PDB file of C-alpha atoms in Angstrom:
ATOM      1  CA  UNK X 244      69.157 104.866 140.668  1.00 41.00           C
ATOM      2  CA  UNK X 245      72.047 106.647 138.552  1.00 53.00           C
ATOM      3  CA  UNK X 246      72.567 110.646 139.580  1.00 52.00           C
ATOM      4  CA  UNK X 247      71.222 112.818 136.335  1.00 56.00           C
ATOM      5  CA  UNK X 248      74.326 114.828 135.502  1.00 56.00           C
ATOM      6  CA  UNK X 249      73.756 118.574 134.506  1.00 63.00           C
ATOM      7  CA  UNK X 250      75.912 120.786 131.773  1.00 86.00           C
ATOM      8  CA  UNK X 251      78.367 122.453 134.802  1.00 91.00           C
ATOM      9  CA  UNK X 252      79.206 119.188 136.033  1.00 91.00           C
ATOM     10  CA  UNK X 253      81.289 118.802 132.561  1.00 92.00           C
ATOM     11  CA  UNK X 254      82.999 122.115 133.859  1.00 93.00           C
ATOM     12  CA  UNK X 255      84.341 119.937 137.149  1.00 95.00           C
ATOM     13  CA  UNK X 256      84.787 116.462 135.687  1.00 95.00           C
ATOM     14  CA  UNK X 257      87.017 115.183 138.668  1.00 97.00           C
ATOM     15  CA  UNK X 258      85.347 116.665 141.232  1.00 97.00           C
ATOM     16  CA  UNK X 259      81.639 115.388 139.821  1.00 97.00           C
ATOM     17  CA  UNK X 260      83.574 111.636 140.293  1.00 97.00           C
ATOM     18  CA  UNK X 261      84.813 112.229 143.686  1.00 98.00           C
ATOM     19  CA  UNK X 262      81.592 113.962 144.648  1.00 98.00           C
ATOM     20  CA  UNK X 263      79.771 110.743 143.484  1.00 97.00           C
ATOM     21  CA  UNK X 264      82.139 108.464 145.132  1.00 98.00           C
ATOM     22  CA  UNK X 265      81.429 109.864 148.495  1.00 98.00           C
ATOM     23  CA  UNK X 266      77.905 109.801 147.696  1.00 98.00           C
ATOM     24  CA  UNK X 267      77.570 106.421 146.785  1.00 97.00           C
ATOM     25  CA  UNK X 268      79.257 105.542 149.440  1.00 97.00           C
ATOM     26  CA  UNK X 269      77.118 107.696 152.268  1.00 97.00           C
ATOM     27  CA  UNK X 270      74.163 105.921 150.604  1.00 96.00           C
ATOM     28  CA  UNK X 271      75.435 102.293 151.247  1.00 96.00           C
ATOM     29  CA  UNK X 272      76.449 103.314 154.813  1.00 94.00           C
ATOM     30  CA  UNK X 273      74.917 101.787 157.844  1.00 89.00           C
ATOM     31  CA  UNK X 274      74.630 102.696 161.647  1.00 82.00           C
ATOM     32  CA  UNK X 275      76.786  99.546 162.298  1.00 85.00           C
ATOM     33  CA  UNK X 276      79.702 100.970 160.034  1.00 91.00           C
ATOM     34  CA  UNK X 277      81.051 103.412 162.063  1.00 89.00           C
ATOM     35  CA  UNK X 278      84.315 103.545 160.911  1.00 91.00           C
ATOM     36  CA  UNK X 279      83.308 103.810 157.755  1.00 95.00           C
ATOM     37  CA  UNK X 280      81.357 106.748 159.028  1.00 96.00           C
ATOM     38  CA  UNK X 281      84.437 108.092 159.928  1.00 96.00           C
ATOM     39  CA  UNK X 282      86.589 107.783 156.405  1.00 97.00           C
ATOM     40  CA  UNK X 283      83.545 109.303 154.406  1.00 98.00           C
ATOM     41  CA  UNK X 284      83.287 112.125 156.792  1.00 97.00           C
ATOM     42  CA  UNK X 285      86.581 113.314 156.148  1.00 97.00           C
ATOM     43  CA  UNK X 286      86.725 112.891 152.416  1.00 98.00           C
ATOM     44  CA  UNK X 287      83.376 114.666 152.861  1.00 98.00           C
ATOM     45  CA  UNK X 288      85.231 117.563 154.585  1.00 98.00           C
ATOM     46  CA  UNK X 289      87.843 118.045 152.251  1.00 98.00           C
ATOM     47  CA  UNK X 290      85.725 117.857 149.543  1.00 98.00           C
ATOM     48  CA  UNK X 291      83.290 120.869 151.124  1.00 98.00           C
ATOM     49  CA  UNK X 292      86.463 123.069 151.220  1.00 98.00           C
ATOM     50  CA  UNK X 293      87.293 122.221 147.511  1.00 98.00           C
ATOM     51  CA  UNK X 294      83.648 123.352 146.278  1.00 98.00           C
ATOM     52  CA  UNK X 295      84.116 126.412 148.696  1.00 97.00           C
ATOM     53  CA  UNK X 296      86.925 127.381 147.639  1.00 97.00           C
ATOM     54  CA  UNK X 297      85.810 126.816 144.000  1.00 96.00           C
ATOM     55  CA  UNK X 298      82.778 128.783 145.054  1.00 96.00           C
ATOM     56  CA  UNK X 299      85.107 131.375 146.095  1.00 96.00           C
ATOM     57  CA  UNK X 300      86.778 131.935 142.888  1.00 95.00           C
ATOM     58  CA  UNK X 301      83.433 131.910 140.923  1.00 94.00           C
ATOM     59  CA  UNK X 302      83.880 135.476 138.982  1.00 93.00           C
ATOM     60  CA  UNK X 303      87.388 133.840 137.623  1.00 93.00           C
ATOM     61  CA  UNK X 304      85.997 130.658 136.703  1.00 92.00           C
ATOM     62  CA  UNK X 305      82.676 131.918 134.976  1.00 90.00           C
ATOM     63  CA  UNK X 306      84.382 134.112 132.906  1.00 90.00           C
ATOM     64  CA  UNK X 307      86.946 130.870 131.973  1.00 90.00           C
ATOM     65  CA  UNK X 308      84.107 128.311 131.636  1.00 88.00           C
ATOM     66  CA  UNK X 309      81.487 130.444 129.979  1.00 89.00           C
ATOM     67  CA  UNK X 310      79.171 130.665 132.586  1.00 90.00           C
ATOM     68  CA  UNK X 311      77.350 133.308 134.688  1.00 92.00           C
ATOM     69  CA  UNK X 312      79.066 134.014 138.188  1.00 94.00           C
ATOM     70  CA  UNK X 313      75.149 133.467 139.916  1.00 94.00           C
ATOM     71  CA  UNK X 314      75.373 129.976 137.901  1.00 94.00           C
ATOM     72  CA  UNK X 315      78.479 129.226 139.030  1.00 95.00           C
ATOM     73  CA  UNK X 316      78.097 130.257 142.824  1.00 96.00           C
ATOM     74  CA  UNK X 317      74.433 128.498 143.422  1.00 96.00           C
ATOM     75  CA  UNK X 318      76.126 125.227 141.901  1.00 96.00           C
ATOM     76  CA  UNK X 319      79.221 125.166 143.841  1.00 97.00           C
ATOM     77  CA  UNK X 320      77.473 126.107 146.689  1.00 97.00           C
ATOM     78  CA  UNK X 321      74.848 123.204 146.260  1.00 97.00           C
ATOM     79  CA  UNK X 322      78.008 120.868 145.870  1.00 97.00           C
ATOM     80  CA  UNK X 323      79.671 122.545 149.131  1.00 98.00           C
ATOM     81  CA  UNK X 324      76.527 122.148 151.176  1.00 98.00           C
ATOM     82  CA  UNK X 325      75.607 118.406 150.223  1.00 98.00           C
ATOM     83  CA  UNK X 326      79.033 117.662 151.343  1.00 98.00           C
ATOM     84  CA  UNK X 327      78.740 119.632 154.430  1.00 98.00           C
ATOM     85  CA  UNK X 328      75.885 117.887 155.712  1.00 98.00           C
ATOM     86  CA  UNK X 329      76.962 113.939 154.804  1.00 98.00           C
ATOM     87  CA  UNK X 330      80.253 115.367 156.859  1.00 98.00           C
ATOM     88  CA  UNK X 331      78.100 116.569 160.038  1.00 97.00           C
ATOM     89  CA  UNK X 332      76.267 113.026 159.417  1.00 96.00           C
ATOM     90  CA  UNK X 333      78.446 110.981 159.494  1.00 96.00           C
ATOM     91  CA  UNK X 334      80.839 112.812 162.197  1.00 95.00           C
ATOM     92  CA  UNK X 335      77.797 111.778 164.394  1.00 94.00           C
ATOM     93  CA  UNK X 336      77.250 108.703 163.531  1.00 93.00           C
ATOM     94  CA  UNK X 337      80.976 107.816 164.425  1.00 94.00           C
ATOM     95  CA  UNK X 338      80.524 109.419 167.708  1.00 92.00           C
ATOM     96  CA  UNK X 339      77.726 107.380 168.508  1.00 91.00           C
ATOM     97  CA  UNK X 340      79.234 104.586 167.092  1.00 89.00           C
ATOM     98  CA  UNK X 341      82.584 105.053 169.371  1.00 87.00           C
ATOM     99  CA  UNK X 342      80.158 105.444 172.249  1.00 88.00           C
ATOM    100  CA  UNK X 343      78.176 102.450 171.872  1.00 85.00           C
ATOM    101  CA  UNK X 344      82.002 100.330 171.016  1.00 81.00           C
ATOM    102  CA  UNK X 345      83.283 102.629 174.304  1.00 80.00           C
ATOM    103  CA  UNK X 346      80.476 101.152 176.594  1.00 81.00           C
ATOM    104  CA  UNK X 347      80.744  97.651 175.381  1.00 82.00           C
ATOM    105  CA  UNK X 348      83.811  97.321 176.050  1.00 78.00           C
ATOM    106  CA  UNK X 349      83.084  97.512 180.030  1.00 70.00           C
TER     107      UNK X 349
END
C-alpha cells in the first residue's frame, strides 16, 4: 500500500523521501532484526529533531511557503511525532534484542 501524499509534503520534498525511507523500512522490520532495529532508530531520531526544529521555525516558513503557521506546526509536528515513536520502538526492540543475543551467549 503506497503512502497518499498531501499538498505540504511538496513544501519538504527531501524530507517526505527520507521520512518514507524510514518508514518503509520500520514496516518491513522484524523482532529477529535487531540491529536493524537499531540503524532505523537512529535515523528515526535525527529525523524527529529535523521536523522539530522545522516545527520550530514554522512562523518563518509559513510566511515563505504560503501556508498558515497552525498548518505548518500540526504537520511538522505529526511528522516529528511519527518519528518519535518508530525511534522509542525500535530503541526497545534492540534492547530486547541485545538481551535475548546477551543471554544466549552463556
Amino acid at each position: 500500500m503506497g503512502r497518499k501524499t498531501i499538498e505540504l509534503d511538496d513544501l519538504f520534498p527531501e524530507d517526505i523521501e527520507k521520512y518514507c525511507e524510514i518508514a518503509r523500512n520500520y514496516m518491513e522490520l522484524t523482532t529477529e532484526n535487531f540491529a536493524g532495529a537499531f540503524e532505523i532508530a537512529q535515523k528515526a531520531w535525527a529525523l524527529a529533531d529535523r521536523w522539530n526544529d522545522l516545527q520550530a521555525s514554522a512562523s518563518k516558513l509559513a510566511a515563505m511557503k504560503g501556508v498558515t503557521k497552525t498548518e505548518l506546526q500540526k504537520y511538522c509536528y505529526g511528522k516529528y511525532r511519527q518519528m518519535q515513536l518508530i525511534h522509542e520502538h525500535c530503541r526497545s526492540l534492540w534492547r530486547v534484542g541485545e538481551e535475548i543475543n546477551k543471554y544466549n551467549k552463556r
